[in-house]
């Protein structure tokens, strides 16, 4: 009994791929790309979020680097007195 059929008496081999639901045949390159993508997503999501300052936190570390200004602080306010038309201040936060 010749199940594969044949030409000139020779059997022709047929390949039957077993296809499961959701499983596709992929090339090596495709598998490497998807694996790298999945690893990147895991690393990004696993990284802890940067700490955010409290919503009512005052700026800290003000240093006047250009122009003329003074910075004074109290527990509830930060006051900047600017004596030139332009001033530049570097803040730590």
PDB file of C-alpha atoms in Angstrom:
ATOM      1  CA  UNK A   1       0.000   0.000   0.000  1.00  0.00           C
ATOM      2  CA  UNK A   2       1.540   3.252  -1.154  1.00  0.00           C
ATOM      3  CA  UNK A   3       0.282   6.000   1.175  1.00  0.00           C
ATOM      4  CA  UNK A   4       2.632   8.696   0.032  1.00  0.00           C
ATOM      5  CA  UNK A   5       1.919   8.224  -3.620  1.00  0.00           C
ATOM      6  CA  UNK A   6       4.723   8.017  -6.032  1.00  0.00           C
ATOM      7  CA  UNK A   7       6.067   8.787  -9.407  1.00  0.00           C
ATOM      8  CA  UNK A   8       7.602   5.952 -11.326  1.00  0.00           C
ATOM      9  CA  UNK A   9       7.273   3.510  -8.473  1.00  0.00           C
ATOM     10  CA  UNK A  10       9.276   5.663  -5.996  1.00  0.00           C
ATOM     11  CA  UNK A  11       7.759   6.789  -2.813  1.00  0.00           C
ATOM     12  CA  UNK A  12       7.659  10.463  -2.121  1.00  0.00           C
ATOM     13  CA  UNK A  13       8.191  11.287   1.521  1.00  0.00           C
ATOM     14  CA  UNK A  14       5.668  13.696   2.960  1.00  0.00           C
ATOM     15  CA  UNK A  15       6.409  15.730   5.977  1.00  0.00           C
ATOM     16  CA  UNK A  16       3.596  16.400   8.317  1.00  0.00           C
ATOM     17  CA  UNK A  17       4.146  19.131  10.817  1.00  0.00           C
ATOM     18  CA  UNK A  18       2.359  18.815  14.076  1.00  0.00           C
ATOM     19  CA  UNK A  19       0.748  22.164  14.760  1.00  0.00           C
ATOM     20  CA  UNK A  20      -0.487  22.777  18.243  1.00  0.00           C
ATOM     21  CA  UNK A  21      -2.779  25.644  19.104  1.00  0.00           C
ATOM     22  CA  UNK A  22      -0.704  28.826  19.219  1.00  0.00           C
ATOM     23  CA  UNK A  23       2.586  27.132  18.389  1.00  0.00           C
ATOM     24  CA  UNK A  24       4.204  28.144  15.147  1.00  0.00           C
ATOM     25  CA  UNK A  25       7.377  26.971  13.557  1.00  0.00           C
ATOM     26  CA  UNK A  26       9.992  29.715  13.904  1.00  0.00           C
ATOM     27  CA  UNK A  27      13.472  30.220  12.626  1.00  0.00           C
ATOM     28  CA  UNK A  28      16.440  30.371  14.957  1.00  0.00           C
ATOM     29  CA  UNK A  29      16.828  34.107  14.277  1.00  0.00           C
ATOM     30  CA  UNK A  30      13.177  34.754  15.102  1.00  0.00           C
ATOM     31  CA  UNK A  31      13.483  32.855  18.379  1.00  0.00           C
ATOM     32  CA  UNK A  32      16.614  34.796  19.357  1.00  0.00           C
ATOM     33  CA  UNK A  33      14.959  38.126  18.602  1.00  0.00           C
ATOM     34  CA  UNK A  34      11.832  37.332  20.611  1.00  0.00           C
ATOM     35  CA  UNK A  35      13.907  35.981  23.503  1.00  0.00           C
ATOM     36  CA  UNK A  36      16.025  39.147  23.559  1.00  0.00           C
ATOM     37  CA  UNK A  37      12.889  41.286  23.460  1.00  0.00           C
ATOM     38  CA  UNK A  38      11.320  39.374  26.336  1.00  0.00           C
ATOM     39  CA  UNK A  39      14.512  39.661  28.400  1.00  0.00           C
ATOM     40  CA  UNK A  40      14.605  43.413  27.812  1.00  0.00           C
ATOM     41  CA  UNK A  41      10.998  43.821  28.921  1.00  0.00           C
ATOM     42  CA  UNK A  42      11.663  41.804  32.084  1.00  0.00           C
ATOM     43  CA  UNK A  43      14.717  43.908  32.944  1.00  0.00           C
ATOM     44  CA  UNK A  44      12.868  47.182  32.396  1.00  0.00           C
ATOM     45  CA  UNK A  45       9.882  46.111  34.480  1.00  0.00           C
ATOM     46  CA  UNK A  46      12.031  44.606  37.242  1.00  0.00           C
ATOM     47  CA  UNK A  47      14.040  47.816  37.720  1.00  0.00           C
ATOM     48  CA  UNK A  48      12.869  49.686  40.803  1.00  0.00           C
ATOM     49  CA  UNK A  49      11.278  53.048  40.150  1.00  0.00           C
ATOM     50  CA  UNK A  50      13.303  56.133  41.021  1.00  0.00           C
ATOM     51  CA  UNK A  51      12.353  57.695  44.315  1.00  0.00           C
ATOM     52  CA  UNK A  52      10.099  60.706  43.906  1.00  0.00           C
ATOM     53  CA  UNK A  53      10.273  63.655  46.287  1.00  0.00           C
ATOM     54  CA  UNK A  54       7.250  64.387  48.414  1.00  0.00           C
ATOM     55  CA  UNK A  55       4.733  66.691  46.684  1.00  0.00           C
ATOM     56  CA  UNK A  56       5.290  69.401  49.311  1.00  0.00           C
ATOM     57  CA  UNK A  57       9.103  69.070  49.382  1.00  0.00           C
ATOM     58  CA  UNK A  58      11.093  72.280  49.109  1.00  0.00           C
ATOM     59  CA  UNK A  59      14.064  72.561  46.739  1.00  0.00           C
ATOM     60  CA  UNK A  60      17.472  71.928  48.285  1.00  0.00           C
ATOM     61  CA  UNK A  61      21.054  72.848  47.547  1.00  0.00           C
ATOM     62  CA  UNK A  62      20.451  76.124  45.707  1.00  0.00           C
ATOM     63  CA  UNK A  63      23.708  77.730  44.551  1.00  0.00           C
ATOM     64  CA  UNK A  64      23.786  81.004  42.622  1.00  0.00           C
ATOM     65  CA  UNK A  65      26.048  80.454  39.601  1.00  0.00           C
ATOM     66  CA  UNK A  66      25.239  83.542  37.551  1.00  0.00           C
ATOM     67  CA  UNK A  67      24.014  87.040  38.300  1.00  0.00           C
ATOM     68  CA  UNK A  68      23.318  88.179  41.823  1.00  0.00           C
ATOM     69  CA  UNK A  69      20.732  86.606  44.122  1.00  0.00           C
ATOM     70  CA  UNK A  70      20.342  85.352  47.647  1.00  0.00           C
ATOM     71  CA  UNK A  71      18.427  82.311  48.872  1.00  0.00           C
ATOM     72  CA  UNK A  72      16.856  82.156  52.316  1.00  0.00           C
ATOM     73  CA  UNK A  73      14.924  79.268  53.799  1.00  0.00           C
ATOM     74  CA  UNK A  74      12.439  78.797  56.586  1.00  0.00           C
ATOM     75  CA  UNK A  75      10.659  75.554  57.487  1.00  0.00           C
ATOM     76  CA  UNK A  76       7.756  76.356  55.161  1.00  0.00           C
ATOM     77  CA  UNK A  77       9.161  78.681  52.458  1.00  0.00           C
ATOM     78  CA  UNK A  78      12.172  79.301  50.246  1.00  0.00           C
ATOM     79  CA  UNK A  79      12.726  82.948  49.273  1.00  0.00           C
ATOM     80  CA  UNK A  80      14.951  84.096  46.426  1.00  0.00           C
ATOM     81  CA  UNK A  81      15.919  87.793  46.313  1.00  0.00           C
ATOM     82  CA  UNK A  82      17.284  88.614  42.886  1.00  0.00           C
ATOM     83  CA  UNK A  83      19.275  91.864  42.564  1.00  0.00           C
ATOM     84  CA  UNK A  84      20.187  91.630  38.875  1.00  0.00           C
ATOM     85  CA  UNK A  85      17.961  91.311  35.838  1.00  0.00           C
ATOM     86  CA  UNK A  86      19.131  87.754  35.262  1.00  0.00           C
ATOM     87  CA  UNK A  87      20.302  85.067  37.656  1.00  0.00           C
ATOM     88  CA  UNK A  88      21.073  81.361  37.405  1.00  0.00           C
ATOM     89  CA  UNK A  89      20.667  78.921  40.281  1.00  0.00           C
ATOM     90  CA  UNK A  90      21.676  75.252  40.376  1.00  0.00           C
ATOM     91  CA  UNK A  91      19.441  73.053  42.531  1.00  0.00           C
ATOM     92  CA  UNK A  92      20.184  69.543  43.792  1.00  0.00           C
ATOM     93  CA  UNK A  93      16.518  68.590  43.597  1.00  0.00           C
TER      94      UNK A  93
END
